[in-house]
Amino acid sequence: MSGESKTPVDVVVVGAGFAGLYGLHKFRSQGLSVRVFEAAPDVGGTWYYNRYPGARCDVESVDYCYSFSDELQQEWTWTEKYATQSEILAYLNWVADKLDLRRDIAFDTRVVSAVLDEQTLRWTVTTDAGDSVEARFVVMATGPLSAAITPDFAGLDTFGGEIYHTAHWPHEGVDFTGKRVAVIGTGSSGVQSIPIIAEQAQQLYVFQRTPNYSVPAGNRPLTADEVADIKANYAERRRVSWRSGGGSPHVAHPKLTMEATPEERQAAFEKRWDLGGVLFSKTFTDQMVSREANDEARKFYEEKIRSVIDDPDLAELLIPTDHPIGTKRICTDSNYFQTFNRTNVKLVSVRKTPIESIDESGINTSEAHYDIDALVLATGFDAMTGTLAKIDIVGRGGQKLVDDWADGPRTYLGLGTDGFPNLFLVSGPGAPAVLANMVLHAEAHVNWIADAIGYLDDHGCAGIEPAADAVENWVAECAQRAEATLFTKANSWYMGANVPGKPRQFMLFIGGFATYLDICNEVAAAGYKGFDLIKTP
Ligand code: FAD
Ligand code: NAP
């Protein structure tokens, strides 16, 4: 799209990742005029930015892709169980071309504000180029994990070597051959990149603050027969996924953990371990609600990790002790723990010896100076709210969303909030979002929003706005459901705990993907119960 026309549109979509691209296609196909703004130079969102070595999905590729078009499902062929970043990005580019999406996307264009006109219920969306467009609806497809964090290390700006963040990796790649490298952070991004960086670097220092649970990904190439079989049965695979707790076709063990005999339990964990991937934390349905059940999974896990690390003291440093297994996003890896058996890799426990500063030549901990040539920050994101907070969103009475959420995000169904009519969130706080397969989750949200807009137009309504009590009740329900699980026991980014000063609140709906979709559908079927439908502005 060239230039910014001032012609009002029905829908402004912010973001051109999985969610925004589908939003554009869906809204366009129901006859709405749509403009998409994307800060990056191209489509892809997460998969445009996170190009660090080893970046892959942790939901199986054949599930982590659009389900809305069988033509897309049949034409695209995934090559590995867990696709690489480059393959996912190629897929999204292919979809964008096939559906002719680019002509309505303004790239390299960041939305800086969205301001409501209460009289007309129209939003004025303004970009960093100074252009504004008026829209009846705004859909924030800005991503739950798109505001990367660079910690405020003293002296970071004085470092004389190369600095990389996993979420802003150079497109040309980085060759660490012969270099002394430090990685700070051992979440999913660190865990995926560390084994590959270790193979290249002369010396790798891994700065670990909190050890994380990581299970083998079990990645492998997909055979032609497997792909043919999946394609022949895609409809059923998707049906099961839509009815599942997490948006992929997983079936947990039929018994509760302690109902199973020790042999059955061991066999079930072993089977899930061998299959690989994040679903280890769903081997039994009660693993995330019962401490006793969780402890069984944890004990099994610990033995597996001890068995692959040569130095027993090092193994203990790498095994988490501060949170139940699965209460932080479980990582998936390819030989992460084995990497610490290499002679060129050293684990530095930041808990034992905190990072005090960074200087021109490297990192100073309370105990030593580490000379390095390159520093990799795998330090995560201001998740769920960080990206929205960067946009000046102004609703009724001049109320800013950032102020409204100062004590923690408040939404109804994760789809919107009171005081901000006609503003929709995709995969925002209050939805299952990152607890589910995010591609199906994005489709579900976009479909719900598209139906709601259709309903408003059919019924001569100008606006839709969550009622204040519906928001309060939903926030309370999300909190209550979270409290009934072990998830609130971890200092996770789900809880906002990774950002200094951020309010502690479990930001997601934990009740399961299918349950959540049922609630959203019931709300719509009841004439958008809990929302005020506004006839005339
Ligand atoms: P994003 O892909 O984050 O896209 C949001 C877009 O909005 C970005 O392109 C951004 O530039 C743009 N944007 C934001 N603010 C503005 C603004 N103000 N103006 C203009 N544009 C703006 N989820 C899974 O389900 N399975 C996985 O295996 C998985 N793996 C992941 C691996 C990594 C490394 C990361 C970081 C996340 C992973 N996730 C995974 C979560 C992932 O974020 C989602 O699956 C999905 O890609 C999100 O899509 P989205 O379109 O909602 O958001
Ligand atoms: P993350 O899970 O938040 O991990 C950040 C790491 O940096 C943590 O180990 C954290 O330690 C550490 N850290 C942060 N600030 C620090 C500081 N000041 N000093 C020392 N250490 C510091 O971030 P992420 O690894 O980028 O992953 C975020 C999410 O993205 C994942 O949970 C997942 O949902 C998604 N993701 C998925 C995949 C995949 O496999 N498909 C890959 C990457 C990302 P503490 O734990 O002590 O805070």
Tab-separated table of C-alpha atoms in Angstrom, residues 253-535:
chain	number	residue	atom	x	y	z
A	253	HIS	CA	-4.018	-40.356	30.413
A	254	PRO	CA	-7.497	-41.555	31.437
A	255	LYS	CA	-6.619	-41.842	35.148
A	256	LEU	CA	-5.609	-39.192	37.657
A	257	THR	CA	-1.926	-39.309	38.591
A	258	MET	CA	-2.332	-41.037	41.947
A	259	GLU	CA	-5.087	-43.333	40.674
A	260	ALA	CA	-2.566	-44.888	38.314
A	261	THR	CA	-0.259	-47.540	39.719
A	262	PRO	CA	3.418	-46.543	40.023
A	263	GLU	CA	4.129	-48.679	36.948
A	264	GLU	CA	1.312	-47.065	34.952
A	265	ARG	CA	2.499	-43.640	36.023
A	266	GLN	CA	6.083	-44.313	35.028
A	267	ALA	CA	4.961	-45.753	31.681
A	268	ALA	CA	2.718	-42.758	30.985
A	269	PHE	CA	5.475	-40.227	31.759
A	270	GLU	CA	7.976	-42.281	29.767
A	271	LYS	CA	5.666	-42.399	26.753
A	272	ARG	CA	5.064	-38.629	26.839
A	273	TRP	CA	8.772	-37.966	27.339
A	274	ASP	CA	9.602	-40.069	24.298
A	275	LEU	CA	6.977	-38.299	22.215
A	276	GLY	CA	8.635	-35.043	23.275
A	277	GLY	CA	7.323	-31.525	23.679
A	278	VAL	CA	5.355	-29.277	26.011
A	279	LEU	CA	2.518	-31.764	26.458
A	280	PHE	CA	4.621	-33.524	29.079
A	281	SER	CA	2.959	-31.189	31.580
A	282	LYS	CA	-0.431	-32.536	30.498
A	283	THR	CA	0.416	-36.235	30.801
A	284	PHE	CA	-2.253	-36.501	33.523
A	285	THR	CA	-5.151	-34.062	33.759
A	286	ASP	CA	-4.470	-33.189	37.397
A	287	GLN	CA	-0.786	-32.319	37.064
A	288	MET	CA	-1.385	-28.585	37.176
A	289	VAL	CA	-3.891	-28.591	40.011
A	290	SER	CA	-2.576	-31.146	42.503
A	291	ARG	CA	0.778	-30.631	44.198
A	292	GLU	CA	1.066	-34.360	44.805
A	293	ALA	CA	0.464	-35.118	41.134
A	294	ASN	CA	2.845	-32.377	40.064
A	295	ASP	CA	5.524	-33.772	42.367
A	296	GLU	CA	5.315	-37.120	40.589
A	297	ALA	CA	5.972	-35.441	37.240
A	298	ARG	CA	8.754	-33.393	38.802
A	299	LYS	CA	10.498	-36.439	40.279
A	300	PHE	CA	10.371	-38.240	36.929
A	301	TYR	CA	11.747	-35.107	35.263
A	302	GLU	CA	14.604	-34.667	37.709
A	303	GLU	CA	15.854	-38.200	37.165
A	304	LYS	CA	15.822	-37.674	33.403
A	305	ILE	CA	17.890	-34.505	33.705
A	306	ARG	CA	20.385	-35.979	36.188
A	307	SER	CA	20.920	-38.897	33.809
A	308	VAL	CA	22.262	-36.697	30.989
A	309	ILE	CA	24.510	-34.298	32.923
A	310	ASP	CA	27.994	-35.551	33.764
A	311	ASP	CA	28.645	-33.314	36.789
A	312	PRO	CA	26.101	-33.973	39.588
A	313	ASP	CA	26.616	-30.530	41.164
A	314	LEU	CA	25.958	-28.879	37.838
A	315	ALA	CA	22.825	-30.981	37.414
A	316	GLU	CA	21.452	-29.654	40.696
A	317	LEU	CA	22.107	-26.090	39.544
A	318	LEU	CA	20.124	-26.733	36.369
A	319	ILE	CA	17.104	-28.309	38.073
A	320	PRO	CA	14.389	-25.859	39.181
A	321	THR	CA	13.393	-25.868	42.821
A	322	ASP	CA	11.260	-22.751	43.071
A	323	HIS	CA	8.126	-23.597	41.082
A	324	PRO	CA	5.973	-26.618	40.217
A	325	ILE	CA	6.733	-28.135	36.822
A	326	GLY	CA	4.684	-26.538	34.036
A	327	THR	CA	3.700	-23.405	35.969
A	328	LYS	CA	6.101	-21.426	33.839
A	329	ARG	CA	5.933	-22.113	30.108
A	330	ILE	CA	7.799	-25.398	29.851
A	331	CYS	CA	10.696	-25.169	27.402
A	332	THR	CA	11.439	-27.705	24.697
A	333	ASP	CA	14.971	-28.368	23.588
A	334	SER	CA	17.361	-30.356	21.478
A	335	ASN	CA	20.268	-31.394	23.695
A	336	TYR	CA	20.109	-28.355	25.966
A	337	PHE	CA	21.295	-30.110	29.132
A	338	GLN	CA	23.912	-32.172	27.283
A	339	THR	CA	25.413	-28.869	26.124
A	340	PHE	CA	26.688	-28.298	29.667
A	341	ASN	CA	28.892	-31.402	29.343
A	342	ARG	CA	30.945	-29.570	26.717
A	343	THR	CA	34.297	-28.216	27.773
A	344	ASN	CA	33.671	-24.847	26.100
A	345	VAL	CA	30.442	-24.182	28.052
A	346	LYS	CA	30.261	-22.745	31.558
A	347	LEU	CA	27.105	-22.154	33.592
A	348	VAL	CA	27.169	-19.023	35.721
A	349	SER	CA	24.470	-18.940	38.376
A	350	VAL	CA	23.315	-15.367	38.628
A	351	ARG	CA	21.516	-16.248	41.834
A	352	LYS	CA	24.809	-17.214	43.461
A	353	THR	CA	26.914	-14.542	41.838
A	354	PRO	CA	24.711	-11.675	40.591
A	355	ILE	CA	25.575	-9.645	37.508
A	356	GLU	CA	26.814	-6.336	38.899
A	357	SER	CA	27.739	-4.516	35.742
A	358	ILE	CA	28.809	-4.745	32.137
A	359	ASP	CA	31.894	-2.962	30.921
A	360	GLU	CA	33.725	-2.583	27.644
A	361	SER	CA	35.193	-6.080	27.713
A	362	GLY	CA	32.488	-8.146	29.360
A	363	ILE	CA	30.370	-9.002	32.363
A	364	ASN	CA	31.193	-8.425	36.027
A	365	THR	CA	29.513	-10.662	38.545
A	366	SER	CA	29.973	-10.418	42.283
A	367	GLU	CA	32.775	-12.972	41.898
A	368	ALA	CA	34.492	-12.654	38.525
A	369	HIS	CA	34.928	-10.774	35.268
A	370	TYR	CA	33.958	-12.637	32.084
A	371	ASP	CA	35.743	-11.429	28.960
A	372	ILE	CA	33.437	-11.763	25.977
A	373	ASP	CA	33.199	-10.751	22.339
A	374	ALA	CA	29.444	-11.076	22.004
A	375	LEU	CA	26.471	-10.797	24.347
A	376	VAL	CA	23.138	-12.489	23.629
A	377	LEU	CA	20.131	-11.283	25.594
A	378	ALA	CA	17.505	-14.007	25.809
A	379	THR	CA	15.695	-11.978	28.426
A	380	GLY	CA	12.088	-12.267	27.287
A	381	PHE	CA	9.140	-9.958	26.895
A	382	ASP	CA	6.815	-7.580	28.703
A	383	ALA	CA	4.115	-10.101	27.886
A	384	MET	CA	0.409	-9.588	27.278
A	385	THR	CA	0.276	-5.866	28.052
A	386	GLY	CA	3.675	-4.417	27.074
A	387	THR	CA	2.903	-3.817	23.409
A	388	LEU	CA	-0.514	-2.284	24.049
A	389	ALA	CA	0.976	-0.002	26.687
A	390	LYS	CA	3.175	1.563	24.011
A	391	ILE	CA	0.098	2.747	22.112
A	392	ASP	CA	-1.763	5.756	23.475
A	393	ILE	CA	-5.252	4.247	23.561
A	394	VAL	CA	-7.811	6.791	24.704
A	395	GLY	CA	-11.438	5.811	25.309
A	396	ARG	CA	-14.502	7.375	26.883
A	397	GLY	CA	-13.973	10.582	28.837
A	398	GLY	CA	-10.332	10.727	27.782
A	399	GLN	CA	-9.574	7.599	29.827
A	400	LYS	CA	-6.299	5.949	28.799
A	401	LEU	CA	-6.113	2.172	28.634
A	402	VAL	CA	-2.716	2.257	30.295
A	403	ASP	CA	-4.236	4.022	33.332
A	404	ASP	CA	-7.273	1.784	33.348
A	405	TRP	CA	-4.919	-1.220	33.563
A	406	ALA	CA	-2.477	0.327	36.035
A	407	ASP	CA	-3.345	-2.307	38.654
A	408	GLY	CA	-3.430	-5.107	36.080
A	409	PRO	CA	-5.302	-5.758	32.840
A	410	ARG	CA	-9.119	-5.847	32.950
A	411	THR	CA	-11.089	-7.367	30.112
A	412	TYR	CA	-14.303	-9.180	29.364
A	413	LEU	CA	-13.466	-12.514	27.680
A	414	GLY	CA	-10.089	-11.072	26.735
A	415	LEU	CA	-11.859	-9.387	23.829
A	416	GLY	CA	-12.336	-5.844	25.063
A	417	THR	CA	-12.962	-3.650	28.059
A	418	ASP	CA	-15.449	-1.098	29.328
A	419	GLY	CA	-14.892	2.480	28.309
A	420	PHE	CA	-13.376	1.391	24.999
A	421	PRO	CA	-16.298	0.593	22.669
A	422	ASN	CA	-15.512	-1.035	19.312
A	423	LEU	CA	-11.937	-1.785	20.372
A	424	PHE	CA	-11.159	-5.477	20.174
A	425	LEU	CA	-8.123	-7.351	21.446
A	426	VAL	CA	-6.792	-10.537	19.888
A	427	SER	CA	-5.022	-12.966	22.236
A	428	GLY	CA	-5.003	-10.379	24.969
A	429	PRO	CA	-5.145	-10.771	28.732
A	430	GLY	CA	-8.203	-12.612	30.011
A	431	ALA	CA	-8.135	-15.116	27.139
A	432	PRO	CA	-6.305	-18.488	27.095
A	433	ALA	CA	-3.921	-16.921	24.535
A	434	VAL	CA	-0.425	-18.319	25.097
A	435	LEU	CA	-1.811	-21.316	26.998
A	436	ALA	CA	-3.293	-22.553	23.713
A	437	ASN	CA	-2.169	-23.169	20.167
A	438	MET	CA	-2.054	-19.520	19.217
A	439	VAL	CA	-2.995	-19.985	15.586
A	440	LEU	CA	-6.355	-21.544	16.353
A	441	HIS	CA	-6.741	-19.042	19.170
A	442	ALA	CA	-6.251	-16.139	16.753
A	443	GLU	CA	-8.749	-17.667	14.346
A	444	ALA	CA	-11.298	-18.067	17.131
A	445	HIS	CA	-10.950	-14.453	18.240
A	446	VAL	CA	-11.094	-13.046	14.730
A	447	ASN	CA	-14.149	-15.179	13.913
A	448	TRP	CA	-15.901	-13.973	17.066
A	449	ILE	CA	-15.106	-10.335	16.282
A	450	ALA	CA	-16.210	-10.720	12.664
A	451	ASP	CA	-19.514	-12.247	13.790
A	452	ALA	CA	-20.012	-9.460	16.321
A	453	ILE	CA	-19.479	-6.790	13.670
A	454	GLY	CA	-21.884	-8.650	11.360
A	455	TYR	CA	-24.448	-8.766	14.170
A	456	LEU	CA	-24.118	-5.042	14.855
A	457	ASP	CA	-24.579	-4.221	11.187
A	458	ASP	CA	-27.580	-6.555	10.869
A	459	HIS	CA	-29.229	-5.002	13.911
A	460	GLY	CA	-28.530	-1.383	13.080
A	461	CYS	CA	-26.108	-0.933	15.974
A	462	ALA	CA	-23.186	1.453	15.932
A	463	GLY	CA	-21.195	-0.006	18.792
A	464	ILE	CA	-20.429	-2.790	21.216
A	465	GLU	CA	-18.875	-2.290	24.633
A	466	PRO	CA	-18.317	-4.640	27.549
A	467	ALA	CA	-20.408	-3.691	30.563
A	468	ALA	CA	-18.355	-2.714	33.623
A	469	ASP	CA	-19.829	-5.496	35.754
A	470	ALA	CA	-19.117	-8.080	33.036
A	471	VAL	CA	-15.477	-6.988	33.086
A	472	GLU	CA	-15.288	-7.146	36.880
A	473	ASN	CA	-16.890	-10.591	36.940
A	474	TRP	CA	-14.596	-11.919	34.240
A	475	VAL	CA	-11.473	-10.631	35.973
A	476	ALA	CA	-12.704	-12.277	39.185
A	477	GLU	CA	-13.485	-15.525	37.374
A	478	CYS	CA	-10.041	-15.637	35.749
A	479	ALA	CA	-8.403	-15.029	39.136
A	480	GLN	CA	-10.553	-17.633	40.853
A	481	ARG	CA	-9.793	-20.256	38.215
A	482	ALA	CA	-6.078	-19.479	38.424
A	483	GLU	CA	-6.075	-19.726	42.218
A	484	ALA	CA	-7.496	-23.226	41.923
A	485	THR	CA	-4.361	-24.295	40.022
A	486	LEU	CA	-0.635	-24.336	40.759
A	487	PHE	CA	0.049	-21.609	38.185
A	488	THR	CA	-0.032	-18.799	40.722
A	489	LYS	CA	2.842	-20.457	42.606
A	490	ALA	CA	5.437	-19.388	40.034
A	491	ASN	CA	7.125	-16.061	39.399
A	492	SER	CA	6.294	-16.350	35.722
A	493	TRP	CA	5.672	-13.872	32.970
A	494	TYR	CA	2.080	-15.178	33.011
A	495	MET	CA	1.964	-13.412	36.406
A	496	GLY	CA	3.805	-10.299	35.232
A	497	ALA	CA	6.634	-11.267	37.581
A	498	ASN	CA	9.425	-10.804	35.028
A	499	VAL	CA	8.919	-7.045	34.720
A	500	PRO	CA	10.004	-4.933	37.679
A	501	GLY	CA	7.033	-2.998	39.044
A	502	LYS	CA	4.403	-4.814	36.979
A	503	PRO	CA	1.291	-5.753	38.990
A	504	ARG	CA	1.169	-9.437	39.927
A	505	GLN	CA	-1.894	-10.958	38.326
A	506	PHE	CA	-2.327	-14.214	36.465
A	507	MET	CA	-3.164	-12.660	33.123
A	508	LEU	CA	-4.752	-15.589	31.298
A	509	PHE	CA	-7.955	-17.612	31.312
A	510	ILE	CA	-6.854	-20.991	32.593
A	511	GLY	CA	-10.110	-22.907	32.154
A	512	GLY	CA	-9.120	-24.513	28.853
A	513	PHE	CA	-9.454	-23.617	25.191
A	514	ALA	CA	-12.693	-25.488	24.428
A	515	THR	CA	-14.365	-24.262	27.630
A	516	TYR	CA	-13.384	-20.711	26.774
A	517	LEU	CA	-14.755	-21.022	23.238
A	518	ASP	CA	-18.013	-22.392	24.614
A	519	ILE	CA	-18.329	-19.354	26.887
A	520	CYS	CA	-17.622	-16.937	24.020
A	521	ASN	CA	-20.151	-18.701	21.787
A	522	GLU	CA	-22.804	-18.708	24.519
A	523	VAL	CA	-22.285	-14.992	25.046
A	524	ALA	CA	-22.749	-14.338	21.320
A	525	ALA	CA	-25.752	-16.658	21.041
A	526	ALA	CA	-27.424	-14.797	23.907
A	527	GLY	CA	-27.256	-11.527	21.929
A	528	TYR	CA	-23.810	-10.604	23.287
A	529	LYS	CA	-24.616	-11.023	26.965
A	530	GLY	CA	-22.460	-8.748	29.105
A	531	PHE	CA	-21.888	-6.303	26.253
A	532	ASP	CA	-23.817	-3.093	25.747
A	533	LEU	CA	-24.979	-2.845	22.164
A	534	ILE	CA	-25.203	0.810	21.241
A	535	LYS	CA	-27.875	1.689	18.692
